[in-house]
PDB file of C-alpha atoms in Angstrom:
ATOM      1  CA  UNK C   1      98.947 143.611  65.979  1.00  0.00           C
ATOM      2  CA  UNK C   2      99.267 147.080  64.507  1.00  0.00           C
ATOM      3  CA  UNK C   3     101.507 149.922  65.037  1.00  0.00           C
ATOM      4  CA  UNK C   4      98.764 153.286  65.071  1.00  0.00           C
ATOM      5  CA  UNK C   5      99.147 157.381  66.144  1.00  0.00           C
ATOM      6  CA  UNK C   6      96.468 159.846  66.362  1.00  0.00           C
ATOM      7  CA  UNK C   7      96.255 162.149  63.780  1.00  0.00           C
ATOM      8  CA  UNK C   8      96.876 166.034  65.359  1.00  0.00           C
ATOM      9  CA  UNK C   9      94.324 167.566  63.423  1.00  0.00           C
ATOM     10  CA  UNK C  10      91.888 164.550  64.073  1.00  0.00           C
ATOM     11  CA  UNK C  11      91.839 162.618  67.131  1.00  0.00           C
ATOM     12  CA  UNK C  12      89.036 160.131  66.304  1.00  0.00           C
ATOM     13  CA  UNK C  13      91.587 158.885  63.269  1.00  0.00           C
ATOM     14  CA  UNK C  14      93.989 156.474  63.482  1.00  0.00           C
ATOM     15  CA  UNK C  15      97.393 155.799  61.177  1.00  0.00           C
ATOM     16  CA  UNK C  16      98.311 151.852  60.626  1.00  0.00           C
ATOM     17  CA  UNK C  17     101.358 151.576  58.840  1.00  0.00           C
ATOM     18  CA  UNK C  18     100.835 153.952  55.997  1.00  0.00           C
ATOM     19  CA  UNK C  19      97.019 154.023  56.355  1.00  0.00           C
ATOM     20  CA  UNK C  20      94.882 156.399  57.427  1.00  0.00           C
ATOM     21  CA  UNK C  21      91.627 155.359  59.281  1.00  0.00           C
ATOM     22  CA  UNK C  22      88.861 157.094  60.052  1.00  0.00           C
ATOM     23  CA  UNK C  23      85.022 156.284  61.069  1.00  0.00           C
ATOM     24  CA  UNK C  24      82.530 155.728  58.696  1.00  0.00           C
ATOM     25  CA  UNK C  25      78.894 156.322  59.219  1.00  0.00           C
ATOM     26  CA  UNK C  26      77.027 153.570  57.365  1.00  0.00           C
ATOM     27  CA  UNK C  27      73.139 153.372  56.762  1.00  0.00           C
ATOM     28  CA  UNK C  28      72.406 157.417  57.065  1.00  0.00           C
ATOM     29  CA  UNK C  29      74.389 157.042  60.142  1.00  0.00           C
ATOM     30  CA  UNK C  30      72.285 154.518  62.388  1.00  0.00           C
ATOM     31  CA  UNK C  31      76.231 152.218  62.809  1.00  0.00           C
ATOM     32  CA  UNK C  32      79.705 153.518  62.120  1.00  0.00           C
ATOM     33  CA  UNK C  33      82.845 151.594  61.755  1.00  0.00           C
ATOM     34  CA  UNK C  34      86.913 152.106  61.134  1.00  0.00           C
ATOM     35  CA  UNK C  35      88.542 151.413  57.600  1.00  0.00           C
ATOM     36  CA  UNK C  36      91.246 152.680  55.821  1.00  0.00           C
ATOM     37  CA  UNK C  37      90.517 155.914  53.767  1.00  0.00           C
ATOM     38  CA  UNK C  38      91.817 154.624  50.584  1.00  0.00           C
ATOM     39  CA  UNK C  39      88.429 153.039  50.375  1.00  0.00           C
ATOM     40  CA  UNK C  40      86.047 155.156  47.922  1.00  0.00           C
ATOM     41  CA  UNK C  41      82.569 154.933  48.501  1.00  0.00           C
ATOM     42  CA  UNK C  42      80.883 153.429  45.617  1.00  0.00           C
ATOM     43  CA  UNK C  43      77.496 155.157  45.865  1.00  0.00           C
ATOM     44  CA  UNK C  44      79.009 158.315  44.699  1.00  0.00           C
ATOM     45  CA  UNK C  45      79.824 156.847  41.811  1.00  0.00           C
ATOM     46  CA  UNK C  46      76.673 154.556  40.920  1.00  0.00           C
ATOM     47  CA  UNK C  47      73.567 153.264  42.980  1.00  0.00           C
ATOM     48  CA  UNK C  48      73.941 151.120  45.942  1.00  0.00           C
ATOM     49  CA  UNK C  49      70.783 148.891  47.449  1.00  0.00           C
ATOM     50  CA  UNK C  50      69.613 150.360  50.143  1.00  0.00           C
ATOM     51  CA  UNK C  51      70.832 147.206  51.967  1.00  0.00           C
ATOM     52  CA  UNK C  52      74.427 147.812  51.340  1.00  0.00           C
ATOM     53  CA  UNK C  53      77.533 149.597  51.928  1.00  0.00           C
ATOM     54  CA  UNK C  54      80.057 149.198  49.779  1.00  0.00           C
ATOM     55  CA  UNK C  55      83.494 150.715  49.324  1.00  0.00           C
ATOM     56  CA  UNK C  56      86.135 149.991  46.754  1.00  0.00           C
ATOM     57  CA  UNK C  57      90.280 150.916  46.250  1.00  0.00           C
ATOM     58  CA  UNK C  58      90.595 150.993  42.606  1.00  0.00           C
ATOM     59  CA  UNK C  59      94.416 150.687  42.962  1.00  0.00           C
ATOM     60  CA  UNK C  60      94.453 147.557  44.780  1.00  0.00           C
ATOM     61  CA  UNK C  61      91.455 145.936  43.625  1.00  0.00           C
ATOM     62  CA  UNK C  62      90.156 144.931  46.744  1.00  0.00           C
ATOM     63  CA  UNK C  63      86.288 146.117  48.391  1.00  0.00           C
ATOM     64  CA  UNK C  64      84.679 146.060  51.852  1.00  0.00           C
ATOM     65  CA  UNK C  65      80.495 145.186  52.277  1.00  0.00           C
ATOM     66  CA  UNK C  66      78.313 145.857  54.423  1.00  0.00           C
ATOM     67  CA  UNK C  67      74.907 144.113  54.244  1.00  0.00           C
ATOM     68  CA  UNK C  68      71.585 144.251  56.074  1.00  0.00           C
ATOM     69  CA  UNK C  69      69.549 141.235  54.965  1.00  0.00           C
ATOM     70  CA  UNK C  70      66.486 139.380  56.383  1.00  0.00           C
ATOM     71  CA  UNK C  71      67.071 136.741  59.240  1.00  0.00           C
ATOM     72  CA  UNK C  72      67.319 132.681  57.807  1.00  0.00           C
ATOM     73  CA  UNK C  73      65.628 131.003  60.264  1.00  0.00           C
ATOM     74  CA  UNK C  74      66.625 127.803  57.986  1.00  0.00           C
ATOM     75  CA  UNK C  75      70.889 128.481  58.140  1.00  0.00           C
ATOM     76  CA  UNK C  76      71.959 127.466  61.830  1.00  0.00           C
ATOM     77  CA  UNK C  77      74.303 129.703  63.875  1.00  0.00           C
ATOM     78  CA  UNK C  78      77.021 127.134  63.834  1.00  0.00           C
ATOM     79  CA  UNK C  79      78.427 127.469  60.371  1.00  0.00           C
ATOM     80  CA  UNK C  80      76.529 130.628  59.145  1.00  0.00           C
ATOM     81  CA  UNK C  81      79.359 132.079  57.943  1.00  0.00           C
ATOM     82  CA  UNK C  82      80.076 129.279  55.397  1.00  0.00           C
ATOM     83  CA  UNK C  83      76.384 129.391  54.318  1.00  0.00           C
ATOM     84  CA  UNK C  84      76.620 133.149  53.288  1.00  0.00           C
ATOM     85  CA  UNK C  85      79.971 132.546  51.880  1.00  0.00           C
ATOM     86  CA  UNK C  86      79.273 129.229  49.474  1.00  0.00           C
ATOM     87  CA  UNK C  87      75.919 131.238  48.761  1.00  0.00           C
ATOM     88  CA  UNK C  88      77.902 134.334  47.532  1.00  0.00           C
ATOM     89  CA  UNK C  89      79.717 131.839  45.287  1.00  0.00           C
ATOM     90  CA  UNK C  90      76.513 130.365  43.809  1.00  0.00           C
ATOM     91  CA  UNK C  91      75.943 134.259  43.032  1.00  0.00           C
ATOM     92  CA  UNK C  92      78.430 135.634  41.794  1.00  0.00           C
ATOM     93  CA  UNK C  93      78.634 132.184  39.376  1.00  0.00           C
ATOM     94  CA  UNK C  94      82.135 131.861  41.348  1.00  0.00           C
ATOM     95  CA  UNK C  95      84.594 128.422  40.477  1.00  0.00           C
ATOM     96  CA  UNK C  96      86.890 126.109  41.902  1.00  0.00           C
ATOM     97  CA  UNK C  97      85.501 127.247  45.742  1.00  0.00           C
ATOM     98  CA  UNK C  98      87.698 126.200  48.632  1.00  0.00           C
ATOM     99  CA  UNK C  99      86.775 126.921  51.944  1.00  0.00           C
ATOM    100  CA  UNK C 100      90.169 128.041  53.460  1.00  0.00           C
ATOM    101  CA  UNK C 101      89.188 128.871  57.150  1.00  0.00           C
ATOM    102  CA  UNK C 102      86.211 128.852  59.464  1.00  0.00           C
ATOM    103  CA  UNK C 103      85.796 129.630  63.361  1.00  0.00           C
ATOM    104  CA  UNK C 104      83.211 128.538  65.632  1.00  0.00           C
ATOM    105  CA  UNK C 105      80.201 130.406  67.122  1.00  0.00           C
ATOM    106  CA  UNK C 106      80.889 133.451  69.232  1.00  0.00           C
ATOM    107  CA  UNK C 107      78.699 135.816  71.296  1.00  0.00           C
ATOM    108  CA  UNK C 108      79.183 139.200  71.027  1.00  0.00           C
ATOM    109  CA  UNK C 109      77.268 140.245  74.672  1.00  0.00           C
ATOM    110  CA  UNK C 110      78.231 143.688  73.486  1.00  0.00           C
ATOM    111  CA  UNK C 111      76.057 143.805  71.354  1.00  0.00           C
ATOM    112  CA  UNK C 112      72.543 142.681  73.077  1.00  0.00           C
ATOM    113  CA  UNK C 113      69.018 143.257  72.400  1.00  0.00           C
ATOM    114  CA  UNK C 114      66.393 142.599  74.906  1.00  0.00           C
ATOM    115  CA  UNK C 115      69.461 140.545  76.680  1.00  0.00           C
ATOM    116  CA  UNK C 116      69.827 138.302  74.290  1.00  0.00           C
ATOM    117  CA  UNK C 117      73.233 138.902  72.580  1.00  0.00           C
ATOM    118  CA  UNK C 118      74.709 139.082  69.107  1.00  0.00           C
ATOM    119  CA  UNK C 119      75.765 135.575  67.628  1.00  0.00           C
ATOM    120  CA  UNK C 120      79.598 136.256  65.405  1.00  0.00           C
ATOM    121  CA  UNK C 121      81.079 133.554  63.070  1.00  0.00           C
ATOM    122  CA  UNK C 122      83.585 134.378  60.066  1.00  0.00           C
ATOM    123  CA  UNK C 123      84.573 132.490  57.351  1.00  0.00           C
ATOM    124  CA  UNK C 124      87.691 132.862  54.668  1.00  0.00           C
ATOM    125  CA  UNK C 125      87.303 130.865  51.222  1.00  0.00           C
ATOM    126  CA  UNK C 126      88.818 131.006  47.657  1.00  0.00           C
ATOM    127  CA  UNK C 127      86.943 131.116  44.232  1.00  0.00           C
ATOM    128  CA  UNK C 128      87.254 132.523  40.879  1.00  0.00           C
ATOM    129  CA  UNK C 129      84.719 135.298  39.418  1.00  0.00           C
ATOM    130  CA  UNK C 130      84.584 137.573  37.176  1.00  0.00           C
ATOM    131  CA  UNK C 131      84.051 141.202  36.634  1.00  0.00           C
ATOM    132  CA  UNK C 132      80.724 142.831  36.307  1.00  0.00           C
ATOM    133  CA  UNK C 133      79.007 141.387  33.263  1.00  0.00           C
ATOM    134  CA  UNK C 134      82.208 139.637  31.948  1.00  0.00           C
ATOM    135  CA  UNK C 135      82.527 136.260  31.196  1.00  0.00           C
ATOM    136  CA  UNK C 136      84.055 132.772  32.701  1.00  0.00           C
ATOM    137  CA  UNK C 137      87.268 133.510  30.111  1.00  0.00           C
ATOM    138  CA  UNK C 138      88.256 136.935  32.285  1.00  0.00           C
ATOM    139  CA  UNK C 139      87.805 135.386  35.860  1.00  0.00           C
ATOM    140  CA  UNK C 140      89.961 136.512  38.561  1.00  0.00           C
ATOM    141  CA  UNK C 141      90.942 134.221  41.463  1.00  0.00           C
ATOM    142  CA  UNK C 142      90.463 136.029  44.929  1.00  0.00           C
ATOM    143  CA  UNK C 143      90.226 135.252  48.677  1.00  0.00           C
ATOM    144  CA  UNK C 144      87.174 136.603  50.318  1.00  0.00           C
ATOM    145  CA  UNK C 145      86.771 137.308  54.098  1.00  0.00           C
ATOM    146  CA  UNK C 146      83.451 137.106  55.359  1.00  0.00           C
ATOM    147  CA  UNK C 147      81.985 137.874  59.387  1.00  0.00           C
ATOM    148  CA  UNK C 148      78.210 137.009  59.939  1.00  0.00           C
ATOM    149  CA  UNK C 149      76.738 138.880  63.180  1.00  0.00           C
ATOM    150  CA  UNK C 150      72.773 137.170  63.857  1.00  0.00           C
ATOM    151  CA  UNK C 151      70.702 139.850  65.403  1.00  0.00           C
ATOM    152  CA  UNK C 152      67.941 137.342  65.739  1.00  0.00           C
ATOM    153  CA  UNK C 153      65.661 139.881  68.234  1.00  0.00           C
ATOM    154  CA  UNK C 154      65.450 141.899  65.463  1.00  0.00           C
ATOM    155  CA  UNK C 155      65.207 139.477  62.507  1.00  0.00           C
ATOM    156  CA  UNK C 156      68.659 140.967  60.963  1.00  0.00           C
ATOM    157  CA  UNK C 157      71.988 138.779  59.324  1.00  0.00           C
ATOM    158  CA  UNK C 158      74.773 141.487  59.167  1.00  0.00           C
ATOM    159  CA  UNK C 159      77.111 140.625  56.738  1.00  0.00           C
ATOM    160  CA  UNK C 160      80.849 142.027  56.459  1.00  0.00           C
ATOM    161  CA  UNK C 161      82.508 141.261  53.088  1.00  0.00           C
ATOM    162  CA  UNK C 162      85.832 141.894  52.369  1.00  0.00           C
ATOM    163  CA  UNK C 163      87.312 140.709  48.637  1.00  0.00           C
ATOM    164  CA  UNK C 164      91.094 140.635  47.865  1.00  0.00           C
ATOM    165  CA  UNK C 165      92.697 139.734  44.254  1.00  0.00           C
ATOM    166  CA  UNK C 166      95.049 136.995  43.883  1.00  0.00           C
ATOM    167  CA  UNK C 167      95.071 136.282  40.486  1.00  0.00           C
ATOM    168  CA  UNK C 168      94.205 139.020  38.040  1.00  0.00           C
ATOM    169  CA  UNK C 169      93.238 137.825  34.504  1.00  0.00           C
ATOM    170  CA  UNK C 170      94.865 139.450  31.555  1.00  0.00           C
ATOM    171  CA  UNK C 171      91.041 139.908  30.415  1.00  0.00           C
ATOM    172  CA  UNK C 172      89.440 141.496  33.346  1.00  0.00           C
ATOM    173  CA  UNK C 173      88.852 144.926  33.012  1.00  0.00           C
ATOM    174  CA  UNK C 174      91.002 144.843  36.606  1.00  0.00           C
ATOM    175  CA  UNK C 175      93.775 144.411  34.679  1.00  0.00           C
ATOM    176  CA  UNK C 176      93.567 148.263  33.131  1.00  0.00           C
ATOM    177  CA  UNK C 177      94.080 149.511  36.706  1.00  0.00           C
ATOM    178  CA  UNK C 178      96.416 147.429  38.683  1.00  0.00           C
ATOM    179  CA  UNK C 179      97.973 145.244  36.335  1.00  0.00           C
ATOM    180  CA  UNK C 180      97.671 141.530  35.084  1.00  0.00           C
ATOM    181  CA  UNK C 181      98.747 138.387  37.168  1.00  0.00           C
ATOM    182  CA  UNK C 182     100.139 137.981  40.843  1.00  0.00           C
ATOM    183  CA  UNK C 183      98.198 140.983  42.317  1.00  0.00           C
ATOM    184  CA  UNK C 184     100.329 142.902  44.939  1.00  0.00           C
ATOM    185  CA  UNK C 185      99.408 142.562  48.485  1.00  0.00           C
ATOM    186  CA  UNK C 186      99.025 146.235  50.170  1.00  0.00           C
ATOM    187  CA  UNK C 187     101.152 145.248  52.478  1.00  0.00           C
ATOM    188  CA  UNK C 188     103.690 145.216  50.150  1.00  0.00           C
ATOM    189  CA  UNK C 189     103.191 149.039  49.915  1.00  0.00           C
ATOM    190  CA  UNK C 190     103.346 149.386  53.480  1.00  0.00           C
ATOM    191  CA  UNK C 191      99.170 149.351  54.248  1.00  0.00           C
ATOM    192  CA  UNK C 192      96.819 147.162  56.323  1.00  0.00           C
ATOM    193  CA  UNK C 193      96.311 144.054  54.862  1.00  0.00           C
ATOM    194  CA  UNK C 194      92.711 142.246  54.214  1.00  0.00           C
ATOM    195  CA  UNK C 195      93.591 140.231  56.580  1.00  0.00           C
ATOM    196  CA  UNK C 196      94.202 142.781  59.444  1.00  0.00           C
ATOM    197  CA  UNK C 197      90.607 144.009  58.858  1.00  0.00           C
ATOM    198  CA  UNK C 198      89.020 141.433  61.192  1.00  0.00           C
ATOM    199  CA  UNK C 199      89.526 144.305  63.905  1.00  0.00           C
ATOM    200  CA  UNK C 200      87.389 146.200  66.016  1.00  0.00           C
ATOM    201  CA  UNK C 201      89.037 149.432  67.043  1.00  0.00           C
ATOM    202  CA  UNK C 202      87.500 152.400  69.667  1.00  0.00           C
ATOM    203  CA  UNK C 203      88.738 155.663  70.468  1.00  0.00           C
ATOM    204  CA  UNK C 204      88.175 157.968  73.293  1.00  0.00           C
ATOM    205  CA  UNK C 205      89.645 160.984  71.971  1.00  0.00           C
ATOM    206  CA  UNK C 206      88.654 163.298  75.111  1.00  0.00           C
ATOM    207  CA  UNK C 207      90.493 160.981  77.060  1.00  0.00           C
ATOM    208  CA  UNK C 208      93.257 160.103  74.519  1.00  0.00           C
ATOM    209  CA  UNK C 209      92.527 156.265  75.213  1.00  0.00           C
ATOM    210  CA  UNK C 210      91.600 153.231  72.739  1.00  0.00           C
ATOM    211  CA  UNK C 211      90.657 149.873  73.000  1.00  0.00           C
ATOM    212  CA  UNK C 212      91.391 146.932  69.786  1.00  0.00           C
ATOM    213  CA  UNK C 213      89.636 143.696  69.657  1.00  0.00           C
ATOM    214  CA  UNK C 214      92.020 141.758  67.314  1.00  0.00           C
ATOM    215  CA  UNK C 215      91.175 137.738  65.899  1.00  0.00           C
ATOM    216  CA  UNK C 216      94.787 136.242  65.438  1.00  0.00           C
ATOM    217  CA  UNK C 217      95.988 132.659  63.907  1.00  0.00           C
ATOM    218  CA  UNK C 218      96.567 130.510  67.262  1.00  0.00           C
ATOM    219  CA  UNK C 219      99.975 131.070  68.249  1.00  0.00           C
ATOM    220  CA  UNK C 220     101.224 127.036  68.880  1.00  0.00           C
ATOM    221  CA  UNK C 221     104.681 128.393  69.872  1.00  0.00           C
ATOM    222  CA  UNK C 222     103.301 130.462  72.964  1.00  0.00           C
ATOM    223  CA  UNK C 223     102.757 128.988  76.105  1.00  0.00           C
ATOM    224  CA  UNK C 224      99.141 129.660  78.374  1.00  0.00           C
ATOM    225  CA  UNK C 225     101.372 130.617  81.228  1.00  0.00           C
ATOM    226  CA  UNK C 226     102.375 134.487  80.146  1.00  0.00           C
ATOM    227  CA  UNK C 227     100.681 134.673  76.985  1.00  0.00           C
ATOM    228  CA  UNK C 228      99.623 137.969  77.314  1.00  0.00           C
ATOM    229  CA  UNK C 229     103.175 139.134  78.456  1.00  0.00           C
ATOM    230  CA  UNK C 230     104.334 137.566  75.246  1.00  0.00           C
ATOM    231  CA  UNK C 231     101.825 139.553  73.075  1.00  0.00           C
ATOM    232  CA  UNK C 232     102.430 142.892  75.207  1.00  0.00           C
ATOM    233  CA  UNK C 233     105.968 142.707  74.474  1.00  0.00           C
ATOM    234  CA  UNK C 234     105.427 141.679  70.799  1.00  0.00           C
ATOM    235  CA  UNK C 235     103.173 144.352  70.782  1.00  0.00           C
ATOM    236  CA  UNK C 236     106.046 146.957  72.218  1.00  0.00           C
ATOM    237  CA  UNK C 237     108.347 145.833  69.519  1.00  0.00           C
ATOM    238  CA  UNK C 238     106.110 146.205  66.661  1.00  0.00           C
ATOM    239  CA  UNK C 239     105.457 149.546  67.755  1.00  0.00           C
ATOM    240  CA  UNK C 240     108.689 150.355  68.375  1.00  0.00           C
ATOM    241  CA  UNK C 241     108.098 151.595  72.154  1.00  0.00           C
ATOM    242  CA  UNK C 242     110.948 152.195  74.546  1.00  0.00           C
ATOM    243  CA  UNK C 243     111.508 151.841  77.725  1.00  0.00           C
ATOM    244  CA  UNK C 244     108.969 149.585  78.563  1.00  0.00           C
ATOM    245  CA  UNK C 245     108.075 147.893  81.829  1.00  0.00           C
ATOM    246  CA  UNK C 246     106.263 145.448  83.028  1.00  0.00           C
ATOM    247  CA  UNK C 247     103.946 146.533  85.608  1.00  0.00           C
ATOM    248  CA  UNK C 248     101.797 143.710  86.445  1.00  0.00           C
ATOM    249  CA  UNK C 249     100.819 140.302  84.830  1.00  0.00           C
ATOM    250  CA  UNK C 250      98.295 137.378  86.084  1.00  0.00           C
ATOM    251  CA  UNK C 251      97.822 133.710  86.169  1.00  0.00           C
ATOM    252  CA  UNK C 252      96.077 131.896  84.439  1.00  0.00           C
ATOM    253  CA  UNK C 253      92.466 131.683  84.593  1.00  0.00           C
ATOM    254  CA  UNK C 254      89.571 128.958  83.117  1.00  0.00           C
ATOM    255  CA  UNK C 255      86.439 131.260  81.748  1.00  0.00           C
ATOM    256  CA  UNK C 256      83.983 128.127  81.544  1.00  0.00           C
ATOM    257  CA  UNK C 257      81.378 130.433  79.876  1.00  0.00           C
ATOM    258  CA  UNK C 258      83.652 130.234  76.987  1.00  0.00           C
ATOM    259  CA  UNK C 259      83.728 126.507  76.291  1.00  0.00           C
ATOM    260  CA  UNK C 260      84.576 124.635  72.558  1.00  0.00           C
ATOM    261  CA  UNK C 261      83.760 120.911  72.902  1.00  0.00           C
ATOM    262  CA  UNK C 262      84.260 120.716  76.445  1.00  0.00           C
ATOM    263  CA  UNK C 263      87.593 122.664  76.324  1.00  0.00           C
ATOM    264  CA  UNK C 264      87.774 125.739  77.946  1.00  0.00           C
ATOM    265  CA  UNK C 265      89.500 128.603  76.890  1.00  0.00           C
ATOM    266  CA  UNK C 266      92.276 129.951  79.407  1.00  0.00           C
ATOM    267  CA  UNK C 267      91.709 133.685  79.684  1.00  0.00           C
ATOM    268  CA  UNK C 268      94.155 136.487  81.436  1.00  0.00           C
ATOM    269  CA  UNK C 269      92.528 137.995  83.699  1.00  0.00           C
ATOM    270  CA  UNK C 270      92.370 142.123  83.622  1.00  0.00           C
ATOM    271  CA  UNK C 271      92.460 144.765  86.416  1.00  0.00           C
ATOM    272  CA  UNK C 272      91.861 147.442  84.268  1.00  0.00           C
ATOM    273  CA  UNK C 273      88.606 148.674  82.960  1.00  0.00           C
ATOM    274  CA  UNK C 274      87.478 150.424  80.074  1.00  0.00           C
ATOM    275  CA  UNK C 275      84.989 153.107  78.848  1.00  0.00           C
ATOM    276  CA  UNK C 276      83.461 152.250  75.960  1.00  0.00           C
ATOM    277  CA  UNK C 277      80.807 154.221  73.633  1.00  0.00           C
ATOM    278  CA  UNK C 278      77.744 151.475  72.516  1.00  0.00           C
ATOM    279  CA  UNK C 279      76.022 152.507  69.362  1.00  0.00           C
ATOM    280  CA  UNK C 280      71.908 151.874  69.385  1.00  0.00           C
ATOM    281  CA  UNK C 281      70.850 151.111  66.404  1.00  0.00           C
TER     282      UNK C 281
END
């Protein structure tokens, strides 16, 4: 959960912690998405294939990708993630891989074409690499997060990338700008962390009303019954609201569309509904 406020003199941006967000147009504008501004895009500085996005803070060492590529018919929805991200190892000639996190298959019937929705997995893992043209001897150890949206009508793997230093090498040229060994985690400094990212966040500004999908670590401690009570007023205290009330809260519901193995996932149910703006591509 974050704590956010409008900015006055820009309604469509939002402030987490000591970040500033604001939309980015990506690929001449045809999709946008939300990301701190402390990310620099890179194709002001060199060129960028026409298939990417990419956007880089020098002071933290960490970098966001977005990639168009063509559809593998041969790399199965369950587990795409994974494929991308081991392939990305092979690469970037990446060592010691560990595969720290995966999720299962997820549609996204947002996000539809021809009424066939979007198919979402992600995927966290750990490797060593190093910089540009350097060698094995200056490899850096970082985490990379990586989300996999399947637009299959259209033939498309979407690919978001996001690479975090934990190790910086005394011989990587990373070292120059933020320093050699333990990197520091921008949360440390009070910004969103990597981690954080795997967000979806829309504004209405004419209406002064937004709406956050958010992908959390299970929380074991929680029970079903009141869940969303329990995140409301977590949600209250990380924000530091006052005087807040509980208006209404449900019981709890079965949503068998949503099924893993035969388990289904217990969903509050909501009253209220929201406007939302879908982007065509």
């Amino acid at each position: 959960m974050v704590k956010y406020s409008k900015e006055p003199d820009n309604p469509t941006k939002l402030k987490m912690s000591a970040d500033l967000l604001s939309e980015r147009p990506l690929f001449g504008g045809a999709i946008s998405t939300l990301f701190p501004l402390r990310f620099q895009d890179v194709s002001n500085i060199r060129q960028v294939p026409d298939h990417q996005e990419v956007f880089v803070d020098p002071a933290y060492d960490e970098s966001l990708i977005f990639e168009l590529l063509d559809f593998k018919h041969e790399v199965g929805d369950d587990g795409s993630a994974v494929w991308f991200l081991r392939d990305l190892a092979i690469e970037q000639d990446g060592e010691g891989f560990m595969l720290l996190e995966q999720s299962t298959v997820v549609e996204a019937p947002g996000l539809c074409y021809k009424n066939i929705p979007a198919i979402v997995t992600t995927a966290i893992g750990q490797m060593a690499v190093s910089k540009g043209r350097q060698g094995r001897e200056a490899q850096n150890i970082i985490k990379v997060y990586l989300a996999n949206m399947r637009l299959k009508e259209v033939g498309t793997d979407v690919l978001f990338t996001a690479y975090e230093p934990i190790l910086i090498n005394p011989l990587s040229e990373s070292a120059s700008a933020v320093g050699a060994g333990l990197a520091t985690p921008a949360m440390q400094s009070g910004l969103m962390p990597m981690a954080t990212k795997w967000q979806e966040v829309f504004v209405d500004p004419a209406c002064d009303e937004s709406l956050i999908f958010e992908l959390l670590d299970f929380k074991h401690e929680v029970g079903d019954d009141g869940s969303a009570v329990w995140f409301l007023q977590d949600l209250a205290i990380e924000q530091d609201g006052e005087g807040f009330m509980l208006l209404e809260q449900s019981i709890v519901v079965e949503a068998p569309g949503l099924c893993l193995e035969g388990l289904q996932l217990q969903l509050a149910k909501w009253y209220e509904s929201f406007r939302m703006v879908c982007l065509e591509f």
